[in-house]
PDB file of C-alpha atoms and ligand atoms in Angstrom:
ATOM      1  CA  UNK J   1       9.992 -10.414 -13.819  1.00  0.00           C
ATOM      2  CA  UNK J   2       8.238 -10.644 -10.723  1.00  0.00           C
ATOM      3  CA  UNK J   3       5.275 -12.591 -10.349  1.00  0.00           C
ATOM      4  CA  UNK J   4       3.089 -10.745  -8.266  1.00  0.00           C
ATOM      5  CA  UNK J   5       3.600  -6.891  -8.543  1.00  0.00           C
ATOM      6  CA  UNK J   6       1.169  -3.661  -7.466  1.00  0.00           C
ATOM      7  CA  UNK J   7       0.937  -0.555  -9.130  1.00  0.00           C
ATOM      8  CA  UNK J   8       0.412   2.723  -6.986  1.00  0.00           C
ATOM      9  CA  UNK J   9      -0.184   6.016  -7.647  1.00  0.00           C
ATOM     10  CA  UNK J  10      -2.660   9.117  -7.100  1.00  0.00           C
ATOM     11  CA  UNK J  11      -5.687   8.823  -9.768  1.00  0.00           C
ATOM     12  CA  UNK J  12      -4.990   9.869 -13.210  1.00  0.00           C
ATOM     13  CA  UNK J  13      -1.360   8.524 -12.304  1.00  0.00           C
ATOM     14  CA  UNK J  14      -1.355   6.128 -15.508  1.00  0.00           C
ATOM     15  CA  UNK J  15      -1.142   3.124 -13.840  1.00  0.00           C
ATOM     16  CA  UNK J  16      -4.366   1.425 -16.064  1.00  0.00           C
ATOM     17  CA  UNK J  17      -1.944   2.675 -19.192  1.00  0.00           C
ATOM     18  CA  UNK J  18       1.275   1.247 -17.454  1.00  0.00           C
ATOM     19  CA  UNK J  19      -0.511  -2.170 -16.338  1.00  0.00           C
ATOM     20  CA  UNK J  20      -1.607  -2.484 -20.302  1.00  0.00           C
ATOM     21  CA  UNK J  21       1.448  -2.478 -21.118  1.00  0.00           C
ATOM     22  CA  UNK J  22       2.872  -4.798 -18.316  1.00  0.00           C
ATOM     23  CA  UNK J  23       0.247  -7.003 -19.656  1.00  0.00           C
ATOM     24  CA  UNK J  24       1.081  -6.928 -23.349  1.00  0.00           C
ATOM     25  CA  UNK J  25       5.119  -7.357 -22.787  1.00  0.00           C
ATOM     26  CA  UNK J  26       5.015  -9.687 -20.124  1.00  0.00           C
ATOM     27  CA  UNK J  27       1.301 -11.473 -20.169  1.00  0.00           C
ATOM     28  CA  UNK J  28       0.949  -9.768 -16.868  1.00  0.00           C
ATOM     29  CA  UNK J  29      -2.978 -10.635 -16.146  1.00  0.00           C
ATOM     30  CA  UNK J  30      -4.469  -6.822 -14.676  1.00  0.00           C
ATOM     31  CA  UNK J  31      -6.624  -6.919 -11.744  1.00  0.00           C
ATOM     32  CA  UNK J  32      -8.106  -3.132 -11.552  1.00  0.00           C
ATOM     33  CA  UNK J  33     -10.370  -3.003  -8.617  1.00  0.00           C
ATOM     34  CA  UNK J  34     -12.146   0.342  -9.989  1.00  0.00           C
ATOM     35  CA  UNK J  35     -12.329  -1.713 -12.649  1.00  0.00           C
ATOM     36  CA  UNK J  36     -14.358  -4.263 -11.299  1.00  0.00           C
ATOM     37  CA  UNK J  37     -16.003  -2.139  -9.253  1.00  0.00           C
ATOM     38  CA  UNK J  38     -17.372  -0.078 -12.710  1.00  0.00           C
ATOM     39  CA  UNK J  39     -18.501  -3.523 -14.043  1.00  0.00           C
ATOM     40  CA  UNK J  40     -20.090  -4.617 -11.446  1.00  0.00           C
ATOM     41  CA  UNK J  41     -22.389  -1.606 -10.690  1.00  0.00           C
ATOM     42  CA  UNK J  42     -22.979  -1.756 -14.468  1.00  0.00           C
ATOM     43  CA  UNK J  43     -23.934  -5.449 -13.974  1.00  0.00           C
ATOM     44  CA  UNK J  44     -26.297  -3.879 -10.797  1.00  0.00           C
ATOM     45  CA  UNK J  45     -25.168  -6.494  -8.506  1.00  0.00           C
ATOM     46  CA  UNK J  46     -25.098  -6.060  -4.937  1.00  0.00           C
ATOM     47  CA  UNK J  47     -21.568  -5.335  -4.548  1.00  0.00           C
ATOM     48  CA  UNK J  48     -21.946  -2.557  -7.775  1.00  0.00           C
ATOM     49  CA  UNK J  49     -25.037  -0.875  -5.785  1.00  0.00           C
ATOM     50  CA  UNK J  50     -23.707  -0.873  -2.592  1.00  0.00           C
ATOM     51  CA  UNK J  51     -20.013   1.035  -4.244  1.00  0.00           C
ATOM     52  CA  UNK J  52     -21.962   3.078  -6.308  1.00  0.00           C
ATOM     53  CA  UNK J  53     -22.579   6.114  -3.791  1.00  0.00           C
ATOM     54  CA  UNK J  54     -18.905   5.650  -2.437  1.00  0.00           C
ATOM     55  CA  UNK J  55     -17.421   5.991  -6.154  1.00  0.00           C
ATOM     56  CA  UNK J  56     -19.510   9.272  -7.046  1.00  0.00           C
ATOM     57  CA  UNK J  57     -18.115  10.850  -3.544  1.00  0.00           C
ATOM     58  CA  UNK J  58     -14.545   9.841  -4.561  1.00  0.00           C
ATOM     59  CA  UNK J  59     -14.532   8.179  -1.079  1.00  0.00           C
ATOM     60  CA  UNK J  60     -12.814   5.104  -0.876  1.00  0.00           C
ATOM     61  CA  UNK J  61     -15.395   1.988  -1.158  1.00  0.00           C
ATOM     62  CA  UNK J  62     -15.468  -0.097   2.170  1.00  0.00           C
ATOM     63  CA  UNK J  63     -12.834  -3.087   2.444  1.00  0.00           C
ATOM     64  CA  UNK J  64     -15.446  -5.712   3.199  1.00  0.00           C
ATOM     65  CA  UNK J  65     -16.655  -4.695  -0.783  1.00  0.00           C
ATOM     66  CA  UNK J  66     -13.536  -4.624  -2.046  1.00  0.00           C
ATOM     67  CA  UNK J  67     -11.772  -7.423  -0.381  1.00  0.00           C
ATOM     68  CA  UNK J  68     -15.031  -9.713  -1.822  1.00  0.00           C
ATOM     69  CA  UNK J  69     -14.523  -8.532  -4.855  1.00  0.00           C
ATOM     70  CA  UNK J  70     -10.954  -9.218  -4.953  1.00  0.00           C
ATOM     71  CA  UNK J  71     -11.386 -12.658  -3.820  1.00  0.00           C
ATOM     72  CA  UNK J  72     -13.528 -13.297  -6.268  1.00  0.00           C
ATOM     73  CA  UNK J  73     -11.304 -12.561  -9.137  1.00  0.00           C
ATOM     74  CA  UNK J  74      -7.904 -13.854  -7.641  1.00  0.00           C
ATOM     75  CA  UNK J  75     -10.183 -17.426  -7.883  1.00  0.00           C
ATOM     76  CA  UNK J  76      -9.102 -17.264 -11.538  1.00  0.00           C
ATOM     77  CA  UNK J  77      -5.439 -16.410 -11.297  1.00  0.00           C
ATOM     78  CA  UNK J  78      -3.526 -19.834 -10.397  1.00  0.00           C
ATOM     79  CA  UNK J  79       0.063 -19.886 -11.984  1.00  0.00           C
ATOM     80  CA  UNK J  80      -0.366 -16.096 -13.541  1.00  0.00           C
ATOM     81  CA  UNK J  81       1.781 -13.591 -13.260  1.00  0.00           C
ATOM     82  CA  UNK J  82      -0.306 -10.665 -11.879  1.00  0.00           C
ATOM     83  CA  UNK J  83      -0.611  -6.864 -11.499  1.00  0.00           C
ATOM     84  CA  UNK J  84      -2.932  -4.907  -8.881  1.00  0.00           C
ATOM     85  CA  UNK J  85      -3.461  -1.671 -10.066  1.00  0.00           C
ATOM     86  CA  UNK J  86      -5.971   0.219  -7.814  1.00  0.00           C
ATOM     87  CA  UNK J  87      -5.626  -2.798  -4.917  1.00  0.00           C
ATOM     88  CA  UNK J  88      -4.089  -1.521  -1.663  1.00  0.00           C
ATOM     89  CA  UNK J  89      -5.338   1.948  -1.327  1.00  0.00           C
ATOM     90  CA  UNK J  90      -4.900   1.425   2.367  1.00  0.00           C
ATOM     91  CA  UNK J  91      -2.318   0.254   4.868  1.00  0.00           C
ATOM     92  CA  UNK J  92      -4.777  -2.108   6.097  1.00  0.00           C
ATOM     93  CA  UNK J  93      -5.897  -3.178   2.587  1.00  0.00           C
ATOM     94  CA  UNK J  94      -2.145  -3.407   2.090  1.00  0.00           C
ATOM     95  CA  UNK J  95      -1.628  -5.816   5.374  1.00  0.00           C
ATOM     96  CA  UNK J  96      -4.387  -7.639   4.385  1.00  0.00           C
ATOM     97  CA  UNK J  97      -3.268  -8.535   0.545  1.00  0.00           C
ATOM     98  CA  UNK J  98       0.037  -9.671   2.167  1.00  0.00           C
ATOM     99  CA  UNK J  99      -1.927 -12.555   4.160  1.00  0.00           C
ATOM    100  CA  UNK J 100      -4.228 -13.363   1.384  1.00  0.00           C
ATOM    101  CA  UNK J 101      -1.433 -13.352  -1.132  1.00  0.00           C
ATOM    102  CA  UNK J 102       0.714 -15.701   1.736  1.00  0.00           C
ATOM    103  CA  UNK J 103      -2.851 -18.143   1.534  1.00  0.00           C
ATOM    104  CA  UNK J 104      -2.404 -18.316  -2.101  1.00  0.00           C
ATOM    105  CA  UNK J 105       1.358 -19.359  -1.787  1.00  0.00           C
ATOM    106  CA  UNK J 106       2.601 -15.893  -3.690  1.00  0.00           C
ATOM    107  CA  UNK J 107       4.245 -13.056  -2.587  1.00  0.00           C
ATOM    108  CA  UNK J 108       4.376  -9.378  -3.831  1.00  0.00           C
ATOM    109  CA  UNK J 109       7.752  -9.153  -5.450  1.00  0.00           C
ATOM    110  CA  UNK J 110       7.249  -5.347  -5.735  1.00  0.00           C
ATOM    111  CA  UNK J 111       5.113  -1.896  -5.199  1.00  0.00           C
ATOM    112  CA  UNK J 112       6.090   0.058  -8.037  1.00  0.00           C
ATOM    113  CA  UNK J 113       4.974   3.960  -7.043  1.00  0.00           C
ATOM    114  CA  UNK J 114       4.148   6.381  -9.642  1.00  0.00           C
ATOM    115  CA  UNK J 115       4.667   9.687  -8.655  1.00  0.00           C
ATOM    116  CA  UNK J 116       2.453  12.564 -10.020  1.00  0.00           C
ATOM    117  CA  UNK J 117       2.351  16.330  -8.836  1.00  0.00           C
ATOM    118  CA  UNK J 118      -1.162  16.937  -7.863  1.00  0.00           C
ATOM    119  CA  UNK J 119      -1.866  19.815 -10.541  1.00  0.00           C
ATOM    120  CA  UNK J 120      -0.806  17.246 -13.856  1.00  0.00           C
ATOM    121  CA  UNK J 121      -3.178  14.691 -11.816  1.00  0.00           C
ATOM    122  CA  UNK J 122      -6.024  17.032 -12.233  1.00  0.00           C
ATOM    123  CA  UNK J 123      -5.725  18.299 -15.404  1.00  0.00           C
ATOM    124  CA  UNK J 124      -4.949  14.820 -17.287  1.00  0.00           C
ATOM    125  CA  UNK J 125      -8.165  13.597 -15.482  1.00  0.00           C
ATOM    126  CA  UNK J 126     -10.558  16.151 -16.721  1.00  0.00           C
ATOM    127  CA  UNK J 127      -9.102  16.306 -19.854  1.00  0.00           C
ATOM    128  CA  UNK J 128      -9.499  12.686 -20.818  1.00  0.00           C
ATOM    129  CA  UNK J 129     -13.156  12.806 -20.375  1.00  0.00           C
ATOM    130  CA  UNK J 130     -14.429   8.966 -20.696  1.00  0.00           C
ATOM    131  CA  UNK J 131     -18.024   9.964 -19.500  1.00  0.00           C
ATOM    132  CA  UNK J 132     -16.847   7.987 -16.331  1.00  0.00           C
ATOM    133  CA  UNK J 133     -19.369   9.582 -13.562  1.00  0.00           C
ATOM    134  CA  UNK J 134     -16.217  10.209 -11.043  1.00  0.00           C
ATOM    135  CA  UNK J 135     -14.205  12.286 -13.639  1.00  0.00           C
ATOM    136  CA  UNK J 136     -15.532  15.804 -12.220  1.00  0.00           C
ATOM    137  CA  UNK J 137     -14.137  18.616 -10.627  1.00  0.00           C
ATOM    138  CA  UNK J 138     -15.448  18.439  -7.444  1.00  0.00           C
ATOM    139  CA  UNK J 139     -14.955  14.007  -6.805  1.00  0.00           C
ATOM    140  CA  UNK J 140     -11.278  14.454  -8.030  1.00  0.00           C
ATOM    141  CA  UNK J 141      -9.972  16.832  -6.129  1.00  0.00           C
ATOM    142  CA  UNK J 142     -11.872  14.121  -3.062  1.00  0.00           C
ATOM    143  CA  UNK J 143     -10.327  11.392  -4.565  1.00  0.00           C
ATOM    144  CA  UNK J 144      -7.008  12.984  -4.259  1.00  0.00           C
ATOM    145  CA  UNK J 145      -7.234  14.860  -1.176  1.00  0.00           C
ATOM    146  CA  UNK J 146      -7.886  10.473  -0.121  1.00  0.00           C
ATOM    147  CA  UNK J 147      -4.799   9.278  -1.567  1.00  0.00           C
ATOM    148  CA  UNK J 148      -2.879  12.130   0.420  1.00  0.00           C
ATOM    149  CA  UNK J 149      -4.403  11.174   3.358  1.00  0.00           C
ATOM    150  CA  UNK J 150      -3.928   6.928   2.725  1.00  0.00           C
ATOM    151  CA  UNK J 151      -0.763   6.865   0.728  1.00  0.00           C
ATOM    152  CA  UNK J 152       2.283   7.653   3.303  1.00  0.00           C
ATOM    153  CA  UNK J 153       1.371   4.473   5.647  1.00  0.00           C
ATOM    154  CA  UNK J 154       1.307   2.326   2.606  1.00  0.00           C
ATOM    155  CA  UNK J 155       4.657   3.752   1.963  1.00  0.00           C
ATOM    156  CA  UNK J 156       6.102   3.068   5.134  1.00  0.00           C
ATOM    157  CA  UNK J 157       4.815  -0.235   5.042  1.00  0.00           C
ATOM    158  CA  UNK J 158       6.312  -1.337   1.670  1.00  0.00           C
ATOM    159  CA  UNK J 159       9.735   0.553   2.358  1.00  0.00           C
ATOM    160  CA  UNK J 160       9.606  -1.998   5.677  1.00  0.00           C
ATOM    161  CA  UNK J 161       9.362  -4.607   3.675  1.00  0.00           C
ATOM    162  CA  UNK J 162      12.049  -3.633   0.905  1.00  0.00           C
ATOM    163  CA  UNK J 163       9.644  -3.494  -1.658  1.00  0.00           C
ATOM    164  CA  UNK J 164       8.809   0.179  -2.602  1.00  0.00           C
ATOM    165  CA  UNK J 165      10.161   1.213  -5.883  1.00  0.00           C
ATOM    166  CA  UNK J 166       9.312   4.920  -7.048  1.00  0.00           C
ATOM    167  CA  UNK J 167       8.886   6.201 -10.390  1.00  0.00           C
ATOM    168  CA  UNK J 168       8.449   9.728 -12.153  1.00  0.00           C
ATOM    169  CA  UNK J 169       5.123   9.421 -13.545  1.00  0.00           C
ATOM    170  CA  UNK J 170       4.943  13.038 -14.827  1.00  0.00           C
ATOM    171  CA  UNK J 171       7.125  12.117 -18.313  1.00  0.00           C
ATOM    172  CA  UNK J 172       5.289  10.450 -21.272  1.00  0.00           C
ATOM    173  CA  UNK J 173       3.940   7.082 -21.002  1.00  0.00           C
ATOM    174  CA  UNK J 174       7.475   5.589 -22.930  1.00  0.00           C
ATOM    175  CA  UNK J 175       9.345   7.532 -20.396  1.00  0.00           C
ATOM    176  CA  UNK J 176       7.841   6.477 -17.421  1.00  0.00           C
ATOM    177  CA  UNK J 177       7.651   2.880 -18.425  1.00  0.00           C
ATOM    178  CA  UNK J 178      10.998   2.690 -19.224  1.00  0.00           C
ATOM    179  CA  UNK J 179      11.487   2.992 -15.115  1.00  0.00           C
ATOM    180  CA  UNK J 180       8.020   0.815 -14.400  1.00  0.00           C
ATOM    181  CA  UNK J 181       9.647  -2.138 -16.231  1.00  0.00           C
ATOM    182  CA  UNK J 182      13.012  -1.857 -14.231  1.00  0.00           C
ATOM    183  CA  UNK J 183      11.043  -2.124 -11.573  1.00  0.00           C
ATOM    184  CA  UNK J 184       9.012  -4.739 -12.369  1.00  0.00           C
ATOM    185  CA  UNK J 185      12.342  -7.099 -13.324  1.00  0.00           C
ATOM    186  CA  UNK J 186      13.314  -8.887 -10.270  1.00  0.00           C
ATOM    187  CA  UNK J 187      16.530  -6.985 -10.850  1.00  0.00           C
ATOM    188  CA  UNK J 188      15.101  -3.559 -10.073  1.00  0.00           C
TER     189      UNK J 188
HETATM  190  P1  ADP I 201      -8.723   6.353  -9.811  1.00  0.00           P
HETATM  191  O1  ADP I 201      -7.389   5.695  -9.540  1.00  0.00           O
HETATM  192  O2  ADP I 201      -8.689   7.299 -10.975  1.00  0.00           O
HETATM  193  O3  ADP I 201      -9.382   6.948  -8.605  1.00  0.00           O
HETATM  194  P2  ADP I 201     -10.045   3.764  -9.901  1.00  0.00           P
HETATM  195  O4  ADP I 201     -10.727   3.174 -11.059  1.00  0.00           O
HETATM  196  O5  ADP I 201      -8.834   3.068  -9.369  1.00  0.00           O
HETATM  197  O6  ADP I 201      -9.709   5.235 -10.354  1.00  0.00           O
HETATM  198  O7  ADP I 201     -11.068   3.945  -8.669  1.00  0.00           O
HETATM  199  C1  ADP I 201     -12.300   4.600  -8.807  1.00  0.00           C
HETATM  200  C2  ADP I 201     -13.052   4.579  -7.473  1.00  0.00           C
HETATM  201  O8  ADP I 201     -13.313   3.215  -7.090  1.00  0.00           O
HETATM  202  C3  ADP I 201     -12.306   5.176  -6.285  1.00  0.00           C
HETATM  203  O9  ADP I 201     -12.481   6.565  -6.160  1.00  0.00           O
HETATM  204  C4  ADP I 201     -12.953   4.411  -5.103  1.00  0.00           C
HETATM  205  O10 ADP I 201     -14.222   4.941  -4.780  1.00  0.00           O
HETATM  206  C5  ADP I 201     -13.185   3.024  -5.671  1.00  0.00           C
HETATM  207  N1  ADP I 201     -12.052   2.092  -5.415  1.00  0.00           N
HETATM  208  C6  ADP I 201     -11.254   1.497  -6.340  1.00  0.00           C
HETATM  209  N2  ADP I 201     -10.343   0.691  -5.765  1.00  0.00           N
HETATM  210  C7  ADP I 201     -10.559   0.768  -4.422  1.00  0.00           C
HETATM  211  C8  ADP I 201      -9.938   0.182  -3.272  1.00  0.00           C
HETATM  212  N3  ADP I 201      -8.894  -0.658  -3.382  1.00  0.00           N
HETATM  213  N4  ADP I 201     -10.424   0.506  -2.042  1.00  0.00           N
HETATM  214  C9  ADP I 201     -11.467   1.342  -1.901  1.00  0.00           C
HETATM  215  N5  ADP I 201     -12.091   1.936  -2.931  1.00  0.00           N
HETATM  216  C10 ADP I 201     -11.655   1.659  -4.178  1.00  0.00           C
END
C-alpha cells in the first residue's frame, strides 16, 4: 500500500466512510480537514472562529487556516501511513501539500477520485442528517457548485504527475471500495 494517499471527491462522496475503512484494513491514520476544522470551532479556538462563517456559506475556508491547521496535525504523523480526505480542495492547496509533503521526506503515492453524479451527492447529504450546520439545502448545492469550479485543475495536476486514479463512487460502500483499495495498493 502506499504510504501517503488523498482521497477526493464532491461532498457527500463517501470518502470519510472509505478513509474508515482504509484506516481499519490498513492502519491508515485519517487526516479530515473538515474534520478538524468542526473540532476546532467546537473547541472555539481562533482558527474554529475564524472558519466558522466560511463553513456555514459552503465556501471554501482560506488556505492560510487550513494549511495551519494541517501543519499542526501532520506534527504527529512520523512513520504513519496516512490518508487526506478533504486536504487539497485546490490546485494550489494541491501544489502546496506536494512541497510540504517533499519537507517531510514523503510523497503522495496516489489521488484516488471518487466520482459522484451531482443529484446522488445531494440527496445522500440531506438524507443523512447529522445535525452538522452545513448539511442544508441551500450550503450544499454552494459547496458543490465549489468543487465544480476547484476540482478539474486538481485533476490536471495529478494526471501530470501520474497519480490520479478514478473510482465509481455511486455503487454501495463494498462496491466502491473494492476499486478504492486497488487504488490504494501500490499496484493500482
Ligand atoms: P464536505 O466534503 O461534505 O464538504 P468537509 O467536512 O470535507 O465536508 O468540509 C466541510 C467544510 O469545511 C467545507 O465546506 C469548507 O468550508 C471547509 N473545508 C474543509 N476542508 C477544506 C480545505 N481543504 N480547504 C478549504 N476549506 C475546507
Amino acid at each position: 500500500m502506499h504510504r501517503t494517499i488523498a482521497l477526493l471527491g464532491p461532498p457527500g462522496s463517501g470518502k470519510g466512510t472509505q478513509a474508515a475503512r482504509l484506516q481499519e484494513e490498513f492502519g491508515y491514520t485519517p487526516l479530515s480537514t473538515g474534520r478538524l476544522l468542526r473540532a476546532a470551532r467546537q473547541d472555539g479556538t481562533e482558527i474554529g472562529r475564524r472558519a466558522g462563517a466560511y463553513m456555514d456559506r459552503g465556501e471554501l475556508v482560506p488556505d492560510d487556516l487550513i494549511l495551519a491547521i494541517v501543519r499542526d496535525a501532520v506534527d504527529d504523523f512520523e512513520g504513519k501511513a496516512l490518508l487526506f480526505d478533504g486536504f487539497p480542495r485546490t490546485r494550489a492547496q494541491a501544489e502546496t501539500m506536494t512541497q510540504g509533503l517533499a519537507q517531510l521526506g514523503r510523497e503522495l503515492g496516489a489521488a484516488i477520485l471518487i466520482d459522484v453524479p451531482d443529484d446522488v451527492v445531494v440527496e445522500r447529504i440531506l438524507g443523512r442528517a447529522q445535525g452538522r450546520s452545513d448539511d442544508n439545502p441551500e450550503t450544499v448545492r454552494e459547496r458543490l457548485r465549489v468543487y465544480h469550479g476547484e476540482i478539474d485543475p486538481m485533476i490536471s495536476y495529478y494526471e501530470g504527475l501520474g497519480l490520479l486514479r478514478r473510482v465509481d463512487g455511486a455503487g454501495d460502500p463494498d462496491a466502491v471500495y473494492a476499486q478504492v483499495r486497488r487504488s490504494a495498493s501500490a499496484e493500482g
